mmCIF file of C-alpha atoms in Angstrom:
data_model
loop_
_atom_site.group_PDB
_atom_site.id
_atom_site.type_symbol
_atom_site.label_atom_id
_atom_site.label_comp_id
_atom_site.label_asym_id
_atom_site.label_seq_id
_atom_site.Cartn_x
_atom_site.Cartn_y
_atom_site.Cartn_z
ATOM 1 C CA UNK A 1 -15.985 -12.034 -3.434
ATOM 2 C CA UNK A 2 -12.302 -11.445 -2.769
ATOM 3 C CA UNK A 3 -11.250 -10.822 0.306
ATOM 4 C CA UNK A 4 -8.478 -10.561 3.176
ATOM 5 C CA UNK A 5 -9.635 -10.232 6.419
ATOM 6 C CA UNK A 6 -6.907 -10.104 9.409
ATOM 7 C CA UNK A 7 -6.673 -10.603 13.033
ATOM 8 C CA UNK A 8 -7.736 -8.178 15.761
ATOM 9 C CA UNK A 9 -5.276 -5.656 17.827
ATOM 10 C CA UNK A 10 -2.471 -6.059 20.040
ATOM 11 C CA UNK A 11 -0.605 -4.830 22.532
ATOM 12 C CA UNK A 12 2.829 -5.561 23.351
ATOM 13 C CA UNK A 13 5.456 -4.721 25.645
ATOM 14 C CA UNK A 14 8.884 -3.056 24.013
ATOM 15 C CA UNK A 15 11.529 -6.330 22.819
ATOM 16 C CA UNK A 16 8.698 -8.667 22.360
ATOM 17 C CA UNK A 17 7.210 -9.696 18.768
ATOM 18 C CA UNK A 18 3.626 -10.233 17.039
ATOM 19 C CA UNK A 19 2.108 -12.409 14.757
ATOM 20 C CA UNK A 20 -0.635 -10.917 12.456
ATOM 21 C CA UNK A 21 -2.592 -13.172 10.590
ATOM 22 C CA UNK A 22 -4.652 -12.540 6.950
ATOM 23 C CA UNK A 23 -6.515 -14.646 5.705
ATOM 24 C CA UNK A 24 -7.884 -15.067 1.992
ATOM 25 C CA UNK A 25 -11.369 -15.791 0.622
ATOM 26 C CA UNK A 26 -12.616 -16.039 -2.660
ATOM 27 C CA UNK A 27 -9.965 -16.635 -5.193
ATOM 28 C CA UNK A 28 -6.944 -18.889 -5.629
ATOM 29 C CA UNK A 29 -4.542 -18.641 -2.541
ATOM 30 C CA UNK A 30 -1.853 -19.285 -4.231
ATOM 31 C CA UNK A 31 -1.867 -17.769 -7.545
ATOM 32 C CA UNK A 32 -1.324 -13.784 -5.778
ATOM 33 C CA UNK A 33 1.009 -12.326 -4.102
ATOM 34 C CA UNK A 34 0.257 -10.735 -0.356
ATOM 35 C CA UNK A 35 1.984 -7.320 0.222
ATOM 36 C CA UNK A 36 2.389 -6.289 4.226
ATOM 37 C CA UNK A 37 2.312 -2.043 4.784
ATOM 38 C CA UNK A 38 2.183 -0.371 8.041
ATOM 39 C CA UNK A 39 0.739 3.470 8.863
ATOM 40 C CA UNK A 40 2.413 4.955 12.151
ATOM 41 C CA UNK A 41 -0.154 7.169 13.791
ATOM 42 C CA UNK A 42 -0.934 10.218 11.637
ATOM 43 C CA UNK A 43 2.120 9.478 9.276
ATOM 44 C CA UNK A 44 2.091 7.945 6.113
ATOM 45 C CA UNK A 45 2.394 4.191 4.472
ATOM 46 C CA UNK A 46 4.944 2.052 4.562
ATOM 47 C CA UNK A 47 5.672 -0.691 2.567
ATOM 48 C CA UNK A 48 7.251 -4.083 4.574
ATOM 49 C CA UNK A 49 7.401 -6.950 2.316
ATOM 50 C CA UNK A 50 5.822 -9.511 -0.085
ATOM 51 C CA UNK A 51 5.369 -12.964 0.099
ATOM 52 C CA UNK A 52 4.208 -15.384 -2.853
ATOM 53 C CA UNK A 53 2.140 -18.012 -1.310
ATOM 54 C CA UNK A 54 2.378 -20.034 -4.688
ATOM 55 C CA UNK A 55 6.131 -20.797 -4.054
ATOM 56 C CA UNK A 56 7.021 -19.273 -0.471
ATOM 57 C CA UNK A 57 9.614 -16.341 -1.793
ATOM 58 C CA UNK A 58 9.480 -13.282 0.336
ATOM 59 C CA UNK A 59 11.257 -9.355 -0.506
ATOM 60 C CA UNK A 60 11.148 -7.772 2.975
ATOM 61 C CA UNK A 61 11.819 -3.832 3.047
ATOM 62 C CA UNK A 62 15.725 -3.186 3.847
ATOM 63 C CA UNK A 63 14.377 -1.347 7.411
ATOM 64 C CA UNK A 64 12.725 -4.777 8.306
ATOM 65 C CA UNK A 65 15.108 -7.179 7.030
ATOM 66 C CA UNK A 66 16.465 -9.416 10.206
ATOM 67 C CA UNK A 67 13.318 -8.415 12.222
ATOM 68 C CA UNK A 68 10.382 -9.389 10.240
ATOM 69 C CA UNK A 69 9.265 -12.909 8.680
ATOM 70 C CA UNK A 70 6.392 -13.854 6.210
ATOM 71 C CA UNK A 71 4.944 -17.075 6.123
ATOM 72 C CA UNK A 72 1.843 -18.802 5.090
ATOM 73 C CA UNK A 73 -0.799 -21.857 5.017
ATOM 74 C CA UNK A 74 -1.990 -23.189 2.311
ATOM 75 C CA UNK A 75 -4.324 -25.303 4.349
ATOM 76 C CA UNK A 76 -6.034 -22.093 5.603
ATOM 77 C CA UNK A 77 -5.540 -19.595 3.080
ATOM 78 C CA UNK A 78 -3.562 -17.364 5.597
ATOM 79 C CA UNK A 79 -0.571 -15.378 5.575
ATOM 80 C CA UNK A 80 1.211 -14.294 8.529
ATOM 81 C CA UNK A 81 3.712 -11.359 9.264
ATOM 82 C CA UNK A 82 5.741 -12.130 12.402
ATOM 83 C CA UNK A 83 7.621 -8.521 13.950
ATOM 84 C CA UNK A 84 10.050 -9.274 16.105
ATOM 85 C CA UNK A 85 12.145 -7.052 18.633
ATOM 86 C CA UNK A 86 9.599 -4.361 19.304
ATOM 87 C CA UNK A 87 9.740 -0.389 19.842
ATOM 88 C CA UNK A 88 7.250 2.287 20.548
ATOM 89 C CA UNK A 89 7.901 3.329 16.821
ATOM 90 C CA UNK A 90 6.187 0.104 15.535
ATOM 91 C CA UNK A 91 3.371 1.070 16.864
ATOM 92 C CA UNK A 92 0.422 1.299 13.973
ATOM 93 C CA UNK A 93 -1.924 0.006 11.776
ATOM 94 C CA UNK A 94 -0.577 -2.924 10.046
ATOM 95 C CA UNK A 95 -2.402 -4.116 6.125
ATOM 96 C CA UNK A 96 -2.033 -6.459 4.133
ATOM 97 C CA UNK A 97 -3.018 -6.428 0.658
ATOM 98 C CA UNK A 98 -3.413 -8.856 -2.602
ATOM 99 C CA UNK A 99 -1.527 -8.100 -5.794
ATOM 100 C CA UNK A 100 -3.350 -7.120 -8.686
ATOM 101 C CA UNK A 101 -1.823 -9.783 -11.024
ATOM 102 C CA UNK A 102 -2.055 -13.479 -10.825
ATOM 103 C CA UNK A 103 1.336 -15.393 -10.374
ATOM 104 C CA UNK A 104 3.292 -12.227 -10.857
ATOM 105 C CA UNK A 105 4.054 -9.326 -8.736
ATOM 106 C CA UNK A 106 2.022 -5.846 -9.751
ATOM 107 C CA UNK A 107 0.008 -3.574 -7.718
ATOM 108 C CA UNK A 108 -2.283 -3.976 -4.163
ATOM 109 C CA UNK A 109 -6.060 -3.395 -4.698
ATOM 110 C CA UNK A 110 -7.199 -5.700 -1.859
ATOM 111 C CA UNK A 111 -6.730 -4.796 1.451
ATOM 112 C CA UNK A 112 -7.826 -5.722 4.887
ATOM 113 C CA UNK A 113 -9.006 -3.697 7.473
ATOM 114 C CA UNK A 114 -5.924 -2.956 8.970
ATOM 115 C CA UNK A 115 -4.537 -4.403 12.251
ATOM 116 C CA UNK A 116 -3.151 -2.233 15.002
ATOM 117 C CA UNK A 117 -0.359 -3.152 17.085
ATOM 118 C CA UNK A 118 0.336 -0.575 20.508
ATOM 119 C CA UNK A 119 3.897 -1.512 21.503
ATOM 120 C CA UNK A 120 4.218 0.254 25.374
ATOM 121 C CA UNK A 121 5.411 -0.441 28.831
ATOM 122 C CA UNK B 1 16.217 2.490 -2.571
ATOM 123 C CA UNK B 2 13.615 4.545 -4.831
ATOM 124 C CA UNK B 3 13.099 7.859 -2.800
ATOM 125 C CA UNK B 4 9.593 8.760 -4.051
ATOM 126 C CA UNK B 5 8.558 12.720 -2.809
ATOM 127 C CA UNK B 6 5.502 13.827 -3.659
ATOM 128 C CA UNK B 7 3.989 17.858 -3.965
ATOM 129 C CA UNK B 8 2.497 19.860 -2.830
ATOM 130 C CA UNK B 9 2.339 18.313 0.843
ATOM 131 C CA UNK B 10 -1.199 19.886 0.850
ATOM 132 C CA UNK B 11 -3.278 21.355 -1.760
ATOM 133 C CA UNK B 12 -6.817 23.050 -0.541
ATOM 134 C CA UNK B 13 -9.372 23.203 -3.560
ATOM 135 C CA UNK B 14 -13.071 23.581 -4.021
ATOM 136 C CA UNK B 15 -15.206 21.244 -5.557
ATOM 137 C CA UNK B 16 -15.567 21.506 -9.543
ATOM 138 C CA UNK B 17 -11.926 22.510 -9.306
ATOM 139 C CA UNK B 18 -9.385 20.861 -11.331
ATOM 140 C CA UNK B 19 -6.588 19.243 -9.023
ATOM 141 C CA UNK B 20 -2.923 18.274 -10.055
ATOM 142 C CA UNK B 21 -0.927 16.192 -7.881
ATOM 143 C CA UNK B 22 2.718 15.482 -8.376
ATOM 144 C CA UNK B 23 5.128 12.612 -7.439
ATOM 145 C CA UNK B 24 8.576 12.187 -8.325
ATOM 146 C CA UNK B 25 11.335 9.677 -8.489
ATOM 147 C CA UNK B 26 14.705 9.249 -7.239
ATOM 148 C CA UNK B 27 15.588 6.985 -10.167
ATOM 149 C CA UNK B 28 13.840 5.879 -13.120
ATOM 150 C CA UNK B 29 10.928 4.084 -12.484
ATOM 151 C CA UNK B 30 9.748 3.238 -15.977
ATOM 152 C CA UNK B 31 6.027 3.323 -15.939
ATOM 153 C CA UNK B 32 5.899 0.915 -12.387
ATOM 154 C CA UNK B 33 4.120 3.681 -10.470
ATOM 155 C CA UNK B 34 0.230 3.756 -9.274
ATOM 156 C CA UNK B 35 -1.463 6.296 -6.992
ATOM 157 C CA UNK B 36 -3.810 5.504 -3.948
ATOM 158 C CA UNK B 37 -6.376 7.099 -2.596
ATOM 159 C CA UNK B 38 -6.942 7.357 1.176
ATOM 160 C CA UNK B 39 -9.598 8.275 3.577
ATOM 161 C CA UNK B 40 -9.935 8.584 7.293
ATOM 162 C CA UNK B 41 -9.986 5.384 9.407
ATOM 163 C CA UNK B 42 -9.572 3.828 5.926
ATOM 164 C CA UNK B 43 -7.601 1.109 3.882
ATOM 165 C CA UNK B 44 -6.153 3.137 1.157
ATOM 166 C CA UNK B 45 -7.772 2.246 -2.386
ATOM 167 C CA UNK B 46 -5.383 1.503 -6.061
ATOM 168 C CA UNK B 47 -6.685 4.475 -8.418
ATOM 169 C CA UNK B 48 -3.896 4.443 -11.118
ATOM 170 C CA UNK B 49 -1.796 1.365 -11.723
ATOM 171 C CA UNK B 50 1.132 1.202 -14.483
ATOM 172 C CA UNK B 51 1.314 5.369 -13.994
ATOM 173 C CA UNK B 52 -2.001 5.747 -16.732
ATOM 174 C CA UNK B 53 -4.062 2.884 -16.071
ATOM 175 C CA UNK B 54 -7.421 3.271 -14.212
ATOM 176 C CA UNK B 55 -8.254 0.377 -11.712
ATOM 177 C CA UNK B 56 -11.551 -0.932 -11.732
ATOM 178 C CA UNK B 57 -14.760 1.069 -10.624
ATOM 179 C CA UNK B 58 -12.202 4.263 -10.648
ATOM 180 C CA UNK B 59 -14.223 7.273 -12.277
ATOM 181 C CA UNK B 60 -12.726 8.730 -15.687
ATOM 182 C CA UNK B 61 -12.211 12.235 -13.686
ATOM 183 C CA UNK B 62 -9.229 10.397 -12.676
ATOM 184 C CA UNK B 63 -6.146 10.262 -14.870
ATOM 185 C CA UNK B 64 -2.596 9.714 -14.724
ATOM 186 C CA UNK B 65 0.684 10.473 -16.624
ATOM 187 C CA UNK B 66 4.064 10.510 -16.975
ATOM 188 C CA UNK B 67 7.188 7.783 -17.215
ATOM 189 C CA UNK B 68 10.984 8.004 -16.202
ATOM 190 C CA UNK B 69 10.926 10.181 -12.810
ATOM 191 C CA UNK B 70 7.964 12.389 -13.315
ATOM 192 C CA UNK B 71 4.171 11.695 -12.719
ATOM 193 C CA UNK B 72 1.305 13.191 -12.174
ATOM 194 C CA UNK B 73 -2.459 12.525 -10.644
ATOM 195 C CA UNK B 74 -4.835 14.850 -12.149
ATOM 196 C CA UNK B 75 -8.772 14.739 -11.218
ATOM 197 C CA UNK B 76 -10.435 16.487 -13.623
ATOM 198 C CA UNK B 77 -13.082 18.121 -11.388
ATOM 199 C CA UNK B 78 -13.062 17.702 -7.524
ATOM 200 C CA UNK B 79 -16.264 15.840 -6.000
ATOM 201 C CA UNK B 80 -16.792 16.230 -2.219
ATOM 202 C CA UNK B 81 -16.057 12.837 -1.564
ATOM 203 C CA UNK B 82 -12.314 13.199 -3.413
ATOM 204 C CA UNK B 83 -11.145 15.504 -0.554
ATOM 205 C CA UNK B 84 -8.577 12.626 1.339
ATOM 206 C CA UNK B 85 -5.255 12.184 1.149
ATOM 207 C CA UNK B 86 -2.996 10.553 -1.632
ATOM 208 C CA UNK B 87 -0.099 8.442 -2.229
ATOM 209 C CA UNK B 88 2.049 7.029 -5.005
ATOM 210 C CA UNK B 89 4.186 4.014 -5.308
ATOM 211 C CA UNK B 90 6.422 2.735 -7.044
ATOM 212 C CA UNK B 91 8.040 -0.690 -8.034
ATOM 213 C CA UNK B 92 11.451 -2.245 -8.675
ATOM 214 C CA UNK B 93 12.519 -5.281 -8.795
ATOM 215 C CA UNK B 94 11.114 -6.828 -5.917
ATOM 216 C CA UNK B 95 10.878 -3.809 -3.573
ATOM 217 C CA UNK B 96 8.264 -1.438 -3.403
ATOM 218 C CA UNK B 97 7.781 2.297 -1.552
ATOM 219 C CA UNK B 98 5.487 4.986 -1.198
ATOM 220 C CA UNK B 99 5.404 8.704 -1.134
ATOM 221 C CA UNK B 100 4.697 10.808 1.605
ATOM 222 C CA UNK B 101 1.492 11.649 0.505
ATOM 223 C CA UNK B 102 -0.785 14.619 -0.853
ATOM 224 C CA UNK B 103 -3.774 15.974 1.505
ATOM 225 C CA UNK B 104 -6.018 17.069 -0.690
ATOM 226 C CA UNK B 105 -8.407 19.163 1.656
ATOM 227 C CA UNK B 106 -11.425 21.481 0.985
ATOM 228 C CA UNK B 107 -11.126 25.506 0.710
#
């Protein structure tokens, strides 16, 4: 069945960066699109960015542009989101999600269990 | 950017009850707007894609409308496990956001 599963929590100090990982089972890796959103504690979602795996484009979120970079490997199916220059307020649960449509940017209907990154000192 | 703000922040309802949630748009979003659904300790779930489209597996007591800047989730009659909260989102071009959200909580 289709699936994204991603890596398990972090912690990290303020000014350093994480790498999240997601990786894809059960469909062509390359043919959808893989959305990142974060949820602050208690607050609501927040879309970060896209990347097609198909071709390598990424959209990132004007907030995170200059401090966040999608990548991914083919070879493994996975997809990474790298946040860089860390503050307490990027502390939360980080998704991500496949696109609904195949080769083509539409909606997110698979998501993994969410990753949570603690950024203190 | 889309500004997406959604009403009422909470709505408290019984079960059976019919519930109307609204979201609305900075700018024209055409018809590039879905709702999610979203639970405690939860990923959040695609109900509605293309503003009136139900995903797969979604029951029919969920529907949505509307087109331009003006949408609405209505569920038709409340179940106990449709008390969560909900978002919509919307996209343009290449960007994406979400609404604040709509707790949808038992009276």
């Amino acid at each position: 069945q289709v699936q994204v599963v991603q890596s398990g929590a972090e912690v990290r100090k303020p000014g350093a960066s994480v790498k999240v990982s997601c990786k894809a089972s059960g469909y062509s890796f390359s043919d959808y699109y893989i959305h990142w959103v974060r949820q602050a504690p208690g607050q609501g979602l927040e879309w970060m960015g896209v990347i097609n795996p198909g071709g390598g484009s990424t959209s990132y979120a004007q907030k995170f542009q200059g401090r966040v970079t999608m990548t991914w490997d083919t070879s493994t199916s996975t997809v990474y989101m790298d946040l860089s220059s860390l503050r307490s307020d990027d502390t939360a649960v980080y998704y991500c999600a496949r696109d609904t449509q195949r080769r083509s940017m539409g909606w997110l209907d698979t998501w993994g269990q969410g990753t949570l990154v603690a950024v203190s000192s | 950017e889309t500004v997406l703000t959604q009403s009422p922040p909470t709505l408290s309802l019984s079960p059976g009850d019919r519930a109307t949630l609204s979201c609305r748009a900075s700018q024209s979003v055409r018809s590039y707007l879905a709702w999610y659904q979203q639970k405690p300790g939860q990923a959040p779930r695609l109900l509605i894609y293309d503003a009136s489209n139900r995903a797969t597996g979604i029951p029919a007591r969920f529907s949505g409308s509307g087109s331009g800047t003006d949408f609405t989730l209505t569920i038709s009659s409340l179940e106990p496990e449709d008390f969560a909260v909900y978002y919509c989102q919307q996209r343009s071009d290449w960007t994406y956001s979400f609404g604040q959200g709509t707790t949808l909580e038992i009276k």
